[in-house]
Amino acid sequence: DAGVIQSPRHEVTEMGQEVTLRCKPISGHDYLFWYRQTMMRGLELLIYFNNNVPIDDSGMPEDRFSAKMPNASFSTLKIQPSEPRDSAVYFCASSFISQETQYFGPGTRLLVL
Amino acid sequence: SQQGEEDPQALSIQEGENATMNCSYKTSINNLQWYRQNSGRGLVHLILIRSNEREKHSGRLRVTLDTSKKSSSLLITASRAADTASYFCATDYNTGNQFYFGTGTSLTVIP
């Protein structure tokens, strides 16, 4: 398997623009997690899905953030409108069982100017 | 915060030496995991230890878990320059399905 795939790997955008991050989990994994990593706050869980259904989105910082998982092989994290403080590395991870090993993608490095 | 805390925040050692890093957490857990993150990369799973286990080995890695002290340690023996990375502990906490990651220990192994 190719592992968790994220795109784009780097994104530079201007404040106010919409940003869409994409993730393809490992085939057969039924849990998908979105994390944000910054120097100040470390690695934060934003939202996770089980069988394409959002289970806990309490980590989503604001209504500007939204996530979807239309099918088992694709998820998006959208920020609209983006702000400079959203600049971070966003990781997607998937797992077969929720409390077992998570497999992380390479991350999307987002810079909002 | 439900995050675990790693200690030390940064560690620098010579190649061949052993590296020990610690993780403390706050509430009961089902299991605890250790992950490695190389600069600019995603996290990679190293080892999982369950709450009913006290010690686990994987290659040059040795993990201990003391549930009475709510702490875990990761020992890397005979360190190599390639071990240079940040190391994170992740705890599940019985309350949910997600993991909470600690703040990480940055390890530098000097050749």
Tab-separated table of C-alpha atoms in Angstrom:
chain	number	residue	atom	x	y	z
A	1	ASP	CA	0.000	0.000	0.000
A	2	ALA	CA	1.176	3.535	-0.702
A	3	GLY	CA	0.366	4.720	2.789
A	4	VAL	CA	-1.691	7.756	3.658
A	5	ILE	CA	-1.597	10.283	0.854
A	6	GLN	CA	-2.058	13.997	1.390
A	7	SER	CA	-2.241	16.832	-1.078
A	8	PRO	CA	-1.014	19.392	-1.581
A	9	ARG	CA	2.255	19.030	0.299
A	10	HIS	CA	2.690	22.786	0.487
A	11	GLU	CA	0.152	25.548	0.219
A	12	VAL	CA	0.723	29.278	0.309
A	13	THR	CA	-2.327	31.471	0.208
A	14	GLU	CA	-3.501	34.905	1.159
A	15	MET	CA	-5.704	35.726	4.083
A	16	GLY	CA	-9.369	35.353	3.227
A	17	GLN	CA	-8.884	32.677	0.612
A	18	GLU	CA	-10.428	29.225	0.812
A	19	VAL	CA	-8.050	26.347	1.421
A	20	THR	CA	-8.854	22.688	0.810
A	21	LEU	CA	-6.612	19.929	2.073
A	22	ARG	CA	-7.055	16.393	0.841
A	23	CYS	CA	-6.388	12.980	2.279
A	24	LYS	CA	-6.553	9.416	1.028
A	25	PRO	CA	-6.359	6.936	3.908
A	26	ILE	CA	-4.921	3.462	3.746
A	27	SER	CA	-7.344	1.065	2.119
A	28	GLY	CA	-9.309	-0.902	4.681
A	29	HIS	CA	-8.783	1.526	7.520
A	30	ASP	CA	-12.054	2.682	8.979
A	31	TYR	CA	-10.780	5.517	11.172
A	32	LEU	CA	-9.477	8.782	9.810
A	33	PHE	CA	-8.006	11.595	11.869
A	34	TRP	CA	-7.080	15.193	11.047
A	35	TYR	CA	-4.384	16.846	13.165
A	36	ARG	CA	-2.762	20.253	13.212
A	37	GLN	CA	0.814	20.761	14.382
A	38	THR	CA	2.328	24.065	15.444
A	39	MET	CA	5.326	24.956	17.542
A	40	MET	CA	3.161	26.672	20.121
A	41	ARG	CA	0.420	24.063	20.538
A	42	GLY	CA	2.059	20.857	19.424
A	43	LEU	CA	-0.058	18.190	17.742
A	44	GLU	CA	-3.787	18.784	18.109
A	45	LEU	CA	-6.594	16.478	17.031
A	46	LEU	CA	-9.122	18.442	14.988
A	47	ILE	CA	-11.671	15.817	14.023
A	48	TYR	CA	-11.956	12.092	13.432
A	49	PHE	CA	-14.218	9.868	11.380
A	50	ASN	CA	-15.315	6.273	11.761
A	51	ASN	CA	-16.709	4.600	8.659
A	52	ASN	CA	-16.972	8.016	6.980
A	53	VAL	CA	-19.049	9.474	9.823
A	54	PRO	CA	-17.642	12.360	11.895
A	55	ILE	CA	-17.447	11.196	15.494
A	56	ASP	CA	-15.813	14.042	17.358
A	57	ASP	CA	-15.168	17.485	15.935
A	58	SER	CA	-14.595	19.214	19.255
A	59	GLY	CA	-11.054	20.037	18.223
A	60	MET	CA	-12.105	22.074	15.212
A	61	PRO	CA	-11.065	25.588	16.210
A	62	GLU	CA	-13.793	27.604	14.568
A	63	ASP	CA	-16.677	27.485	12.152
A	64	ARG	CA	-14.214	28.453	9.472
A	65	PHE	CA	-13.007	24.868	9.576
A	66	SER	CA	-15.015	22.033	8.088
A	67	ALA	CA	-14.225	18.427	7.207
A	68	LYS	CA	-15.944	15.849	5.079
A	69	MET	CA	-15.470	12.237	4.206
A	70	PRO	CA	-17.731	11.435	1.249
A	71	ASN	CA	-16.374	7.910	0.920
A	72	ALA	CA	-13.940	5.514	2.528
A	73	SER	CA	-11.043	6.603	0.371
A	74	PHE	CA	-11.218	10.379	0.528
A	75	SER	CA	-11.484	13.178	3.052
A	76	THR	CA	-11.147	16.944	2.883
A	77	LEU	CA	-10.399	19.628	5.425
A	78	LYS	CA	-11.522	23.071	4.355
A	79	ILE	CA	-10.709	26.444	5.830
A	80	GLN	CA	-12.856	29.332	4.670
A	81	PRO	CA	-11.831	32.081	5.047
A	82	SER	CA	-8.227	31.396	5.961
A	83	GLU	CA	-6.290	33.523	8.455
A	84	PRO	CA	-2.558	33.851	9.175
A	85	ARG	CA	-2.998	32.026	12.486
A	86	ASP	CA	-4.110	28.949	10.548
A	87	SER	CA	-0.548	28.542	9.329
A	88	ALA	CA	0.579	25.104	10.464
A	89	VAL	CA	1.275	21.588	9.274
A	90	TYR	CA	-1.900	19.580	8.859
A	91	PHE	CA	-1.667	15.818	9.124
A	92	CYS	CA	-4.101	13.141	8.174
A	93	ALA	CA	-3.833	9.717	9.796
A	94	SER	CA	-5.767	6.502	9.495
A	95	SER	CA	-6.094	3.357	11.550
A	96	PHE	CA	-7.842	0.034	11.442
A	97	ILE	CA	-8.921	0.104	15.067
A	98	SER	CA	-9.366	3.405	16.861
A	99	GLN	CA	-6.978	2.799	19.695
A	100	GLU	CA	-4.297	1.043	17.762
A	101	THR	CA	-1.516	2.225	15.499
A	102	GLN	CA	-2.189	5.344	13.488
A	103	TYR	CA	-0.507	5.791	10.121
A	104	PHE	CA	0.294	9.362	9.297
A	105	GLY	CA	0.517	11.065	5.960
A	106	PRO	CA	3.428	13.369	5.104
A	107	GLY	CA	1.418	16.452	6.027
A	108	THR	CA	0.415	19.644	4.271
A	109	ARG	CA	2.439	22.695	5.214
A	110	LEU	CA	0.070	25.660	5.071
A	111	LEU	CA	1.193	29.258	5.087
A	112	VAL	CA	-1.446	31.968	5.130
A	113	LEU	CA	-0.056	35.410	4.354
B	1	SER	CA	-4.997	19.528	29.121
B	2	GLN	CA	-5.143	15.801	28.512
B	3	GLN	CA	-1.865	15.792	26.682
B	4	GLY	CA	1.002	13.729	27.926
B	5	GLU	CA	4.184	15.498	28.803
B	6	GLU	CA	7.558	14.301	27.602
B	7	ASP	CA	10.729	14.942	29.471
B	8	PRO	CA	13.263	16.200	28.613
B	9	GLN	CA	12.143	18.601	25.902
B	10	ALA	CA	15.496	18.229	24.190
B	11	LEU	CA	18.291	15.694	24.467
B	12	SER	CA	21.688	15.627	22.796
B	13	ILE	CA	23.934	12.565	22.974
B	14	GLN	CA	26.899	11.011	21.213
B	15	GLU	CA	26.427	8.182	18.767
B	16	GLY	CA	26.570	4.843	20.554
B	17	GLU	CA	25.150	6.174	23.810
B	18	ASN	CA	21.723	5.294	25.137
B	19	ALA	CA	18.881	7.791	25.067
B	20	THR	CA	16.071	7.805	27.592
B	21	MET	CA	12.972	9.925	27.384
B	22	ASN	CA	9.963	9.951	29.670
B	23	CYS	CA	6.263	10.545	29.325
B	24	SER	CA	3.795	11.376	32.064
B	25	TYR	CA	0.041	11.386	31.696
B	26	LYS	CA	-2.952	12.237	33.808
B	27	THR	CA	-5.736	9.670	33.703
B	28	SER	CA	-6.257	5.960	33.163
B	29	ILE	CA	-5.310	4.564	29.797
B	30	ASN	CA	-5.901	1.460	27.718
B	31	ASN	CA	-2.584	1.729	25.964
B	32	LEU	CA	0.269	4.072	25.279
B	33	GLN	CA	2.187	4.471	22.047
B	34	TRP	CA	5.460	6.037	21.051
B	35	TYR	CA	5.946	7.752	17.702
B	36	ARG	CA	8.943	9.263	15.936
B	37	GLN	CA	8.890	12.318	13.698
B	38	ASN	CA	11.792	13.187	11.488
B	39	SER	CA	12.109	16.821	10.529
B	40	GLY	CA	9.512	17.789	7.959
B	41	ARG	CA	7.877	14.378	7.936
B	42	GLY	CA	4.824	12.683	9.381
B	43	LEU	CA	4.802	10.645	12.555
B	44	VAL	CA	5.840	7.020	12.437
B	45	HIS	CA	4.614	4.481	14.950
B	46	LEU	CA	7.353	2.816	16.998
B	47	ILE	CA	5.751	0.698	19.676
B	48	LEU	CA	2.517	0.167	21.589
B	49	ILE	CA	2.312	-0.954	25.199
B	50	ARG	CA	-0.952	-1.937	26.822
B	51	SER	CA	-1.999	-0.962	30.311
B	52	ASN	CA	-1.509	-4.521	31.593
B	53	GLU	CA	2.065	-4.673	30.283
B	54	ARG	CA	5.085	-3.346	32.123
B	55	GLU	CA	7.834	-3.629	29.537
B	56	LYS	CA	8.133	-4.156	25.832
B	57	HIS	CA	11.038	-4.452	23.419
B	58	SER	CA	11.400	-3.832	19.724
B	59	GLY	CA	14.893	-3.979	18.310
B	60	ARG	CA	16.923	-1.261	20.029
B	61	LEU	CA	13.818	0.163	21.675
B	62	ARG	CA	12.688	-0.619	25.179
B	63	VAL	CA	9.502	0.833	26.593
B	64	THR	CA	8.340	0.628	30.183
B	65	LEU	CA	4.993	1.555	31.636
B	66	ASP	CA	4.216	2.303	35.258
B	67	THR	CA	0.479	2.821	35.578
B	68	SER	CA	0.743	3.586	39.287
B	69	LYS	CA	2.945	6.571	38.494
B	70	LYS	CA	1.165	7.299	35.220
B	71	SER	CA	4.451	7.357	33.379
B	72	SER	CA	6.302	5.626	30.578
B	73	SER	CA	9.868	5.679	29.352
B	74	LEU	CA	11.429	5.024	25.979
B	75	LEU	CA	15.005	3.803	25.875
B	76	ILE	CA	16.952	3.756	22.629
B	77	THR	CA	20.131	1.736	22.985
B	78	ALA	CA	23.305	2.190	20.961
B	79	SER	CA	21.958	5.320	19.331
B	80	ARG	CA	22.738	6.221	15.742
B	81	ALA	CA	22.740	9.534	13.900
B	82	ALA	CA	19.620	8.317	12.068
B	83	ASP	CA	17.780	8.279	15.397
B	84	THR	CA	17.836	12.079	15.392
B	85	ALA	CA	14.160	13.027	15.489
B	86	SER	CA	11.362	14.119	17.780
B	87	TYR	CA	9.699	11.432	19.861
B	88	PHE	CA	6.115	11.625	21.038
B	89	CYS	CA	4.054	9.561	23.407
B	90	ALA	CA	0.356	9.150	22.694
B	91	THR	CA	-2.221	8.079	25.217
B	92	ASP	CA	-5.757	7.021	24.460
B	93	TYR	CA	-7.482	7.786	27.744
B	94	ASN	CA	-10.402	5.526	28.492
B	95	THR	CA	-12.881	8.253	27.685
B	96	GLY	CA	-12.652	8.123	23.927
B	97	ASN	CA	-11.335	6.672	20.740
B	98	GLN	CA	-8.781	9.326	20.012
B	99	PHE	CA	-5.211	9.726	21.101
B	100	TYR	CA	-3.638	12.682	22.807
B	101	PHE	CA	-0.080	13.368	21.826
B	102	GLY	CA	2.517	14.782	24.138
B	103	THR	CA	4.729	17.751	23.477
B	104	GLY	CA	7.627	15.656	22.276
B	105	THR	CA	11.304	15.168	23.032
B	106	SER	CA	13.750	16.404	20.432
B	107	LEU	CA	16.664	13.964	20.234
B	108	THR	CA	19.932	14.833	18.538
B	109	VAL	CA	22.505	12.091	18.069
B	110	ILE	CA	25.935	13.481	17.281
B	111	PRO	CA	28.048	11.301	14.966
